[in-house]
XYZ file of C-alpha atoms in Angstrom:
599
model
C 10.942 9.854 -30.282
C 13.005 7.532 -29.392
C 13.811 8.605 -25.843
C 15.204 6.145 -24.847
C 18.973 5.817 -26.428
C 19.308 9.168 -23.762
C 22.169 7.256 -21.090
C 23.873 10.839 -20.145
C 20.300 11.891 -19.110
C 16.851 12.006 -16.906
C 14.152 9.707 -18.848
C 12.458 13.340 -18.289
C 15.049 15.897 -19.158
C 13.794 16.121 -22.826
C 9.979 14.705 -22.930
C 7.049 16.919 -23.730
C 5.207 18.170 -20.262
C 2.075 17.640 -18.954
C 1.071 19.546 -15.985
C 4.827 20.596 -15.257
C 6.249 17.723 -15.359
C 7.438 14.458 -18.688
C 3.850 12.347 -20.219
C 6.254 9.378 -18.488
C 5.286 10.145 -15.351
C 1.883 9.801 -16.783
C 2.009 6.053 -18.047
C 3.670 4.962 -14.103
C 0.215 7.376 -13.573
C -1.915 5.244 -15.536
C 0.164 0.997 -14.448
C 0.692 1.923 -11.354
C -3.183 3.493 -10.973
C -4.113 -0.833 -12.643
C -2.617 -2.300 -10.000
C -3.531 -0.406 -7.293
C -7.230 -1.374 -9.395
C -6.388 -4.666 -8.335
C -4.587 -4.754 -5.066
C -7.510 -2.752 -2.708
C -10.474 -4.455 -5.275
C -9.629 -7.459 -3.116
C -8.556 -5.417 -0.570
C -11.975 -4.352 -0.020
C -13.302 -7.736 -0.058
C -11.267 -10.021 1.865
C -11.994 -9.835 5.245
C -16.300 -9.417 3.849
C -15.376 -13.017 1.953
C -13.091 -14.763 4.782
C -16.452 -14.316 7.431
C -19.478 -14.601 5.919
C -21.878 -17.096 6.091
C -21.790 -19.973 3.779
C -24.899 -19.339 2.334
C -23.388 -15.716 1.140
C -20.274 -17.393 -0.787
C -18.341 -16.601 2.668
C -16.188 -18.898 4.220
C -17.736 -17.783 7.563
C -14.431 -18.233 10.052
C -14.344 -16.065 12.334
C -12.688 -12.088 13.023
C -9.633 -13.463 15.006
C -8.573 -16.348 12.134
C -9.528 -13.817 9.087
C -7.931 -10.655 10.687
C -4.832 -12.943 10.805
C -4.807 -13.854 7.206
C -5.214 -10.336 6.546
C -2.875 -10.293 8.193
C 0.150 -12.869 6.722
C -0.613 -11.598 3.636
C -0.354 -7.860 3.504
C 2.668 -8.936 5.837
C 3.910 -10.530 2.841
C 3.258 -7.747 0.061
C 5.690 -4.910 1.358
C 7.971 -8.025 2.239
C 8.699 -8.943 -1.126
C 9.390 -6.029 -2.792
C 12.847 -6.207 -0.499
C 13.352 -9.560 -4.028
C 11.697 -6.902 -6.805
C 14.103 -4.023 -5.238
C 17.459 -7.010 -5.296
C 16.055 -8.200 -9.033
C 15.513 -4.931 -10.608
C 19.555 -3.543 -9.319
C 20.540 -6.809 -9.914
C 19.407 -8.754 -12.812
C 16.403 -7.377 -14.633
C 15.923 -3.588 -14.455
C 13.119 -2.065 -13.394
C 11.456 -2.175 -16.090
C 11.497 -6.240 -17.022
C 11.037 -6.811 -12.200
C 7.595 -4.404 -13.093
C 6.159 -6.816 -16.718
C 7.038 -10.412 -14.460
C 4.934 -8.560 -11.495
C 2.307 -7.850 -13.598
C 1.685 -10.917 -15.318
C 1.800 -12.674 -11.923
C -0.635 -10.628 -10.465
C -2.934 -11.085 -13.407
C -3.235 -14.874 -12.848
C -3.863 -14.851 -8.968
C -6.569 -12.189 -10.087
C -7.671 -15.511 -12.128
C -6.961 -18.595 -9.391
C -8.648 -16.447 -6.940
C -12.203 -15.791 -9.954
C -11.931 -20.303 -10.658
C -11.298 -20.433 -6.072
C -14.748 -19.824 -5.781
C -16.737 -21.224 -8.446
C -18.910 -24.129 -7.342
C -18.540 -27.170 -9.337
C -18.506 -29.677 -7.479
C -15.273 -29.816 -5.169
C -12.799 -27.344 -2.902
C -11.501 -25.378 -4.382
C -9.815 -23.574 -1.235
C -6.128 -24.384 -2.397
C -6.299 -21.795 -6.034
C -7.400 -19.224 -3.793
C -3.948 -19.821 -0.931
C -2.597 -20.610 -4.553
C -3.847 -16.803 -5.816
C -3.015 -14.864 -2.634
C 0.976 -16.197 -2.892
C 1.011 -14.663 -6.505
C -0.504 -11.703 -6.009
C 1.874 -11.473 -2.868
C 5.622 -12.539 -5.795
C 3.776 -10.326 -8.159
C 3.363 -7.427 -6.188
C 6.686 -7.612 -5.333
C 8.053 -7.167 -8.196
C 6.227 -4.520 -9.266
C 5.733 -1.912 -6.451
C 9.262 -0.971 -5.359
C 10.807 -0.760 -8.986
C 7.268 1.679 -10.264
C 8.080 4.049 -6.935
C 11.990 3.812 -8.438
C 11.099 4.577 -12.377
C 9.860 8.173 -11.463
C 12.893 8.978 -8.959
C 14.853 8.552 -12.502
C 13.149 10.543 -14.309
C 14.002 12.758 -12.832
C 18.354 14.133 -11.498
C 18.812 13.719 -7.632
C 17.740 16.203 -6.565
C 15.921 17.672 -8.080
C 13.314 19.697 -6.781
C 10.642 18.872 -8.459
C 10.251 15.261 -6.704
C 8.162 15.928 -4.263
C 5.727 17.486 -6.382
C 5.732 14.461 -9.346
C 5.488 11.790 -6.569
C 2.040 12.765 -5.431
C 1.229 12.729 -8.596
C 1.911 9.280 -8.989
C 0.140 9.105 -5.379
C -2.570 10.423 -7.200
C -2.553 7.588 -9.790
C -2.268 5.401 -6.658
C -5.562 6.154 -5.617
C -6.760 6.704 -8.112
C -6.435 2.501 -8.970
C -7.365 1.846 -4.349
C -10.854 4.636 -5.138
C -12.126 2.506 -8.663
C -11.163 -0.820 -6.655
C -12.916 -0.460 -4.666
C -16.354 1.829 -6.263
C -16.648 -0.904 -8.171
C -14.515 -4.342 -6.770
C -16.219 -3.730 -3.623
C -20.186 -2.869 -5.451
C -19.215 -6.325 -7.609
C -18.538 -9.035 -4.869
C -20.870 -7.513 -2.200
C -23.865 -7.143 -5.186
C -23.024 -9.912 -7.883
C -20.937 -12.313 -5.748
C -16.594 -12.668 -5.334
C -16.057 -14.283 -7.925
C -17.136 -11.519 -10.301
C -14.848 -8.770 -7.631
C -12.438 -10.610 -7.458
C -12.310 -11.712 -11.331
C -12.587 -7.982 -11.551
C -9.559 -6.648 -10.431
C -7.003 -9.561 -12.186
C -8.662 -8.194 -15.624
C -7.524 -4.029 -15.837
C -3.934 -5.306 -13.729
C -3.888 -7.139 -17.236
C -4.676 -3.582 -18.892
C -2.326 -2.274 -17.025
C 0.538 -3.879 -17.356
C -0.076 -3.321 -21.425
C -1.396 -0.702 -20.906
C 3.253 0.288 -19.915
C 4.698 -2.085 -21.486
C 4.417 -0.072 -25.638
C 5.295 2.252 -23.524
C 8.515 0.593 -21.641
C 11.153 2.122 -24.046
C 9.733 5.797 -22.269
C 11.639 5.627 -19.565
C 14.864 5.393 -20.393
C 18.074 2.878 -20.413
C 18.623 3.911 -16.965
C 14.811 2.443 -15.906
C 15.377 -0.541 -18.363
C 18.943 -2.484 -17.143
C 19.688 -2.515 -14.134
C 22.332 -0.851 -12.342
C 24.946 -1.811 -10.719
C 26.996 -3.433 -13.670
C 29.550 -1.611 -14.728
C 28.511 0.739 -17.152
C 25.698 1.643 -15.889
C 28.176 3.687 -12.024
C 30.097 6.475 -12.724
C 33.526 5.906 -10.853
C 32.486 7.382 -8.038
C 29.595 5.596 -7.021
C 31.606 2.165 -7.924
C 33.986 3.789 -5.436
C 31.635 3.408 -2.877
C 30.166 -0.080 -3.746
C 29.917 -2.157 -0.582
C 30.072 -5.508 -1.060
C 28.455 -8.141 1.305
C 31.141 -10.501 3.327
C 30.832 -13.625 3.547
C 29.865 -13.695 6.990
C 27.595 -11.315 6.415
C 25.945 -13.376 3.473
C 25.535 -16.404 6.453
C 23.309 -13.407 9.197
C 21.105 -12.466 6.903
C 20.558 -16.434 5.224
C 20.093 -17.351 9.570
C 17.688 -14.138 9.606
C 15.703 -15.029 6.713
C 16.094 -18.420 7.076
C 14.435 -17.889 10.731
C 11.853 -15.529 9.454
C 10.639 -17.837 6.268
C 9.693 -20.765 9.859
C 8.089 -18.191 11.944
C 6.224 -16.791 8.276
C 5.758 -20.702 6.976
C 4.266 -21.822 10.765
C 1.678 -18.793 10.702
C -0.083 -19.317 8.093
C 0.149 -22.861 7.854
C -1.643 -22.696 11.046
C -4.482 -19.796 10.378
C -4.557 -22.164 7.064
C -5.073 -25.586 9.091
C -7.278 -23.152 12.207
C -6.184 -26.038 14.115
C -2.834 -27.395 13.056
C 0.743 -26.819 13.822
C 4.075 -27.807 14.004
C 6.458 -25.582 16.623
C 6.176 -26.121 19.255
C 3.404 -24.386 21.258
C 4.354 -23.599 24.935
C 8.325 -23.070 25.723
C 7.296 -20.330 27.974
C 4.887 -19.621 30.281
C 4.136 -16.530 32.808
C 1.994 -14.138 34.436
C 1.866 -10.756 34.215
C -0.882 -7.885 35.625
C -3.246 -10.865 35.769
C -3.147 -12.080 32.371
C -1.697 -15.631 31.562
C 0.737 -15.349 28.361
C 2.462 -17.877 26.778
C 5.440 -17.697 24.663
C 5.768 -20.496 21.025
C 9.031 -21.646 19.429
C 7.503 -19.233 16.618
C 7.072 -16.641 19.008
C 10.953 -17.049 19.460
C 11.776 -17.085 16.038
C 10.672 -13.761 15.055
C 12.284 -11.341 16.992
C 15.930 -13.534 17.277
C 15.737 -12.827 13.475
C 15.097 -9.220 13.915
C 17.692 -9.129 16.424
C 20.310 -10.551 13.607
C 18.995 -7.948 10.744
C 19.259 -5.094 13.101
C 22.314 -6.627 13.536
C 23.663 -6.562 10.187
C 22.013 -2.841 9.151
C 24.365 -1.817 11.704
C 27.567 -3.081 11.186
C 27.005 -2.175 7.609
C 26.572 1.299 8.468
C 29.552 2.285 9.998
C 31.740 0.352 6.138
C 29.972 3.500 4.002
C 31.218 7.169 3.083
C 29.626 9.999 5.958
C 27.305 11.593 3.431
C 26.260 8.267 2.435
C 25.977 7.044 6.328
C 23.176 9.555 8.103
C 21.126 10.457 4.947
C 21.079 6.463 4.981
C 20.465 6.756 8.286
C 17.226 9.119 8.390
C 15.703 6.767 5.794
C 15.461 4.338 8.115
C 14.894 6.386 11.090
C 11.848 8.023 8.378
C 10.583 3.729 7.939
C 10.957 2.588 11.302
C 7.886 6.360 11.925
C 5.697 4.036 9.345
C 5.648 1.566 11.665
C 3.736 3.555 13.827
C 1.443 5.014 11.292
C 0.658 2.039 8.809
C 0.080 -0.375 12.208
C -2.820 2.150 13.148
C -4.362 2.988 9.579
C -4.568 -0.114 7.790
C -6.952 -0.856 10.698
C -9.120 0.758 7.747
C -8.883 -2.992 5.950
C -9.831 -4.929 9.306
C -11.381 -3.744 12.111
C -12.883 -0.081 10.772
C -14.020 -2.636 8.224
C -16.380 -5.239 10.303
C -17.210 -1.730 12.340
C -18.621 -0.371 9.067
C -20.979 -3.406 8.805
C -21.717 -4.473 11.808
C -21.248 -1.198 14.400
C -22.502 1.627 11.082
C -26.490 3.333 10.625
C -26.032 2.058 7.030
C -29.896 2.287 5.910
C -30.783 4.962 4.142
C -34.252 6.479 3.959
C -36.508 9.775 3.043
C -33.694 12.907 2.837
C -30.640 10.811 3.645
C -31.279 8.722 1.435
C -31.272 11.614 -1.512
C -28.312 13.237 0.321
C -26.178 9.809 -0.553
C -27.140 9.342 -3.602
C -26.795 12.550 -4.218
C -23.100 12.167 -2.827
C -22.473 9.022 -4.031
C -22.830 9.720 -7.622
C -20.894 13.102 -7.850
C -18.262 11.167 -5.723
C -18.558 8.375 -8.472
C -18.994 10.785 -11.834
C -16.200 13.325 -11.590
C -12.946 11.964 -10.263
C -13.726 9.254 -13.966
C -14.308 13.205 -15.561
C -10.734 14.478 -14.744
C -8.905 10.728 -15.151
C -10.210 10.985 -18.749
C -9.788 14.558 -18.742
C -6.269 12.701 -18.208
C -5.498 10.599 -20.131
C -6.935 12.740 -23.415
C -4.583 14.673 -22.657
C -1.465 12.175 -22.831
C -3.272 10.800 -25.414
C -2.090 13.730 -27.328
C 1.185 14.170 -27.084
C 1.552 9.578 -26.874
C -0.176 8.356 -29.652
C 2.030 9.157 -32.025
C 5.285 7.336 -30.574
C 2.993 4.472 -28.865
C -0.376 4.584 -29.918
C -1.141 0.288 -28.435
C -0.699 2.152 -24.911
C -3.628 4.499 -26.301
C -4.973 2.264 -26.941
C -5.788 -0.426 -24.022
C -5.761 3.106 -22.040
C -8.827 3.930 -23.588
C -10.246 0.732 -23.221
C -10.078 -0.150 -20.199
C -11.464 3.378 -19.216
C -14.686 2.966 -22.191
C -15.298 -1.199 -19.826
C -14.925 1.085 -16.592
C -17.195 4.043 -18.039
C -19.763 1.354 -18.812
C -19.881 -0.194 -14.921
C -19.389 3.163 -12.714
C -22.634 4.288 -15.077
C -24.464 1.298 -14.641
C -23.689 1.093 -10.575
C -24.951 4.578 -10.329
C -28.267 3.893 -12.410
C -27.974 1.126 -9.887
C -27.362 3.666 -6.816
C -30.913 5.677 -7.873
C -33.613 3.881 -8.608
C -32.886 2.621 -4.818
C -35.878 2.814 -2.871
C -34.371 2.729 0.371
C -31.057 2.836 -0.512
C -28.524 0.415 2.216
C -24.471 1.902 2.167
C -22.420 -0.293 1.429
C -19.808 -1.980 3.625
C -16.819 -1.007 1.327
C -18.610 2.157 0.364
C -16.735 3.299 3.946
C -12.631 2.262 1.579
C -13.327 4.501 -1.197
C -13.582 8.031 1.033
C -9.735 7.071 1.265
C -8.740 7.144 -1.862
C -11.266 10.242 -2.649
C -9.898 12.130 -0.166
C -6.823 11.894 -1.924
C -7.721 12.677 -5.018
C -9.190 15.848 -3.826
C -6.454 17.036 -1.427
C -2.821 15.575 -3.340
C -2.526 19.244 -5.603
C -3.075 21.420 -2.576
C -0.686 19.281 -0.196
C 1.846 20.298 -3.791
C 1.125 23.167 -3.554
C 2.405 23.791 0.345
C 5.359 21.465 0.521
C 6.647 23.706 -2.794
C 4.655 26.923 -0.476
C 5.868 25.879 2.946
C 9.446 23.922 3.180
C 8.828 21.364 5.866
C 11.124 19.163 6.901
C 10.133 14.873 6.363
C 10.229 15.075 10.584
C 8.135 18.551 10.038
C 6.059 17.595 7.983
C 5.298 13.368 9.864
C 4.714 15.686 12.971
C 1.379 16.738 11.588
C 0.181 13.463 10.084
C 0.735 11.822 12.925
C -1.333 14.284 14.611
C -3.714 13.536 12.077
C -4.184 10.059 12.035
C -4.678 10.223 15.996
C -7.808 12.967 15.977
C -9.651 10.552 12.945
C -8.789 8.013 15.903
C -10.365 9.867 18.510
C -12.742 10.949 16.951
C -13.649 6.899 16.104
C -13.572 6.328 19.593
C -16.149 8.886 20.765
C -18.708 7.609 18.105
C -18.603 4.355 19.521
C -18.113 5.292 22.989
C -22.509 4.641 22.730
C -21.634 1.427 22.098
C -22.278 -0.783 25.540
C -19.761 -3.388 25.614
C -19.707 -6.130 24.624
C -22.424 -5.161 22.052
C -21.711 -7.367 19.019
C -23.470 -5.211 16.498
C -24.742 -1.379 16.934
C -26.427 1.487 14.935
C -23.651 4.592 14.730
C -23.953 7.303 12.767
C -21.804 7.151 10.056
C -20.220 10.260 9.905
C -17.240 9.322 12.190
C -16.850 6.721 10.183
C -16.222 9.416 7.331
C -14.398 12.283 9.566
C -11.936 9.696 10.664
C -11.509 8.439 6.631
C -10.675 11.907 5.793
C -8.577 13.298 8.670
C -6.515 9.402 8.334
C -5.929 10.761 3.954
C -4.729 13.566 4.986
C -1.764 12.256 7.163
C -1.644 9.802 4.736
C -0.297 13.221 2.005
C 1.804 14.086 4.624
C 4.073 11.107 5.512
C 3.643 8.140 2.814
C 4.513 10.639 -0.808
C 7.023 11.998 1.463
C 8.747 8.946 2.981
C 8.581 7.613 -1.151
C 10.165 11.009 -2.237
C 13.023 10.628 0.416
C 14.156 7.006 -0.077
C 14.699 8.804 -3.754
C 16.373 11.257 -2.659
C 18.260 9.814 0.112
C 19.683 6.378 -1.161
C 22.542 6.079 -3.110
C 21.507 5.973 -6.957
C 23.847 2.231 -7.458
C 21.035 0.505 -4.720
C 17.644 2.134 -4.888
C 15.839 -0.551 -6.209
C 16.953 -1.490 -2.749
C 16.460 1.204 -0.605
C 12.555 0.899 -1.797
C 12.391 -2.829 -0.721
C 13.862 -1.778 2.917
C 11.214 0.349 2.197
C 8.688 -1.834 2.096
C 9.781 -4.398 4.690
C 9.372 -1.569 7.397
C 5.754 -1.094 6.236
C 5.591 -5.208 6.017
C 6.330 -5.436 9.955
C 4.267 -1.914 10.425
C 0.855 -4.012 8.398
C 1.592 -7.516 10.372
C 1.532 -5.473 13.311
C -1.744 -4.182 12.146
C -3.232 -7.055 11.983
C -1.740 -8.768 15.310
C -3.731 -5.489 16.852
C -6.804 -6.811 14.407
C -6.555 -10.016 16.304
C -6.715 -8.428 19.960
C -9.745 -6.506 18.903
C -12.433 -8.706 20.675
C -10.820 -8.741 23.572
C -10.217 -5.293 24.653
C -14.548 -4.557 23.399
C -14.893 -7.530 25.300
C -13.222 -5.694 28.241
C -13.654 -2.815 27.610
C -15.275 -1.863 24.872
C -14.989 -0.742 21.123
C -13.996 3.116 21.733
C -11.186 1.625 24.030
C -9.388 -0.299 21.703
C -10.282 2.534 18.636
C -8.955 5.038 22.488
C -5.439 3.586 21.649
C -4.791 3.957 18.119
C -5.266 8.005 19.023
C -2.259 7.553 21.503
C -0.093 5.790 19.509
C 0.518 8.474 17.232
C 0.087 11.349 19.342
C 3.241 9.791 20.868
C 5.363 8.811 17.330
C 4.350 12.648 16.322
C 6.241 14.264 19.042
C 9.557 11.860 19.482
C 10.240 12.516 15.386
C 9.661 16.432 16.275
C 12.153 16.133 18.199
C 15.274 14.168 16.039
C 14.057 17.120 13.343
C 17.119 18.803 14.492
C 19.525 15.528 14.223
C 18.127 13.977 10.497
C 17.725 18.120 8.839
C 22.077 17.340 9.613
C 22.322 14.241 8.659
C 20.855 14.569 5.251
C 23.220 17.022 3.808
C 21.560 19.448 2.650
C 18.917 17.720 0.212
C 14.834 19.097 1.447
């Protein structure tokens, strides 16, 4: 059956169903899974690689510098989706943009693996090229996968929340397998093997997607602003940029670009800079503060874009304007959420490595082996069953997609079983530092179906769901703060029970499920059809700002820990989410009114 000729229908409308959803959703599920495998696998290793000793194959950077590079990387990963969304909407269509992004990501991982090879010359510049390729590739890939999911369903379909929750399980399946295997291989067998493994499975994801591209329909394969693709009422509502608005956008982007280039140059060189570092100094609460030109350029850029956004907002018709306001409100609160949550890649990773008791013996070693085996084995069984169901549904029409998906999972099974064997035969197992990061995707895979049912049964608003998410996130950091309270101020190592980290990850995951898939769903439902990809790009811009803020706060962690203790540092991330949760709950009546019936 050929699905791509139904220009007047939504791509999933007449497709065979799997778990109550069109089969195209599950092709997207596995494609996104492999991209997230590469991203989260690399994310699990980056801070450990940068801060590990030279004799261990790392670069032996201090934590502040490593946090800084991490912050720039994860910010740019989420900034570039604006470009990816624009290219898809105006030039290439979602499918072509996804394919191009996946190719670039694969090349980026190859560069990371090459850079860690010991061939007698310094290949660090290749590592930075690899990071750049990952940023560009992810920017093209990420927003368009979410957009294609949205195009599988009518604009206000009641199934969309459930679809995005299932899609989010694909995200976290990749995060789970990637962190599990890339982290294990990187820590035990060499960083280059971990980085390289991530690239191999990104290539498999690209191939399975490419050979099923017709499933996603004409709307996903063609750029939307073309007149032939938009109904007359949509064309009449277009709000093109004026010359003045283009100048403002270019000016804001230029100032932000200078800030980014200066910051990256500074962290790569260690001490170098090309902008003045001290143009204003002042004292506040007995602390000296120094502002450089770069510190001023970015706030000016933000003001320009804020003015531009407000100026354009009033050009839309009242219903679209109100719905766009809701998207921006939700995106703004996402900053508070991810700035806290993303400590998982920085300070929580270091907390796991340096302050958590990870050497186990006696009954605790046995318990760990049992639990590790279960959480390694069971999700793989579930994913294999889904692959089997998908293969039955599409083998006759898309055999190559089935082939590449099957080969990739055969390899993954071999690696998972090898890892289980390795862990079971260890006398006194040491819990890998990266192991704690698999808890988040494991909990999501376990809890996502429950959340999908809860949202169907309890008709909560977006603000109410966000409120729940913020309370859970803050509670997780509250437990972590309590667990760290026994660590003396200034201590470089400790042996805190791992239960504090495990409980924190559980609560953080429960909070994430109440915010991230819900936010994606509302962007899809509230954004005008002609600018869906663009609005997902805006969503990721705010997420990028949150990630950069997370990195900046991580950079301050050592100072705060030395003066007030690690417990106080985590307490900050208890207070901020609680405040954000109550604030968005107060906005609930306004947001419901501005949605104009969208639920």
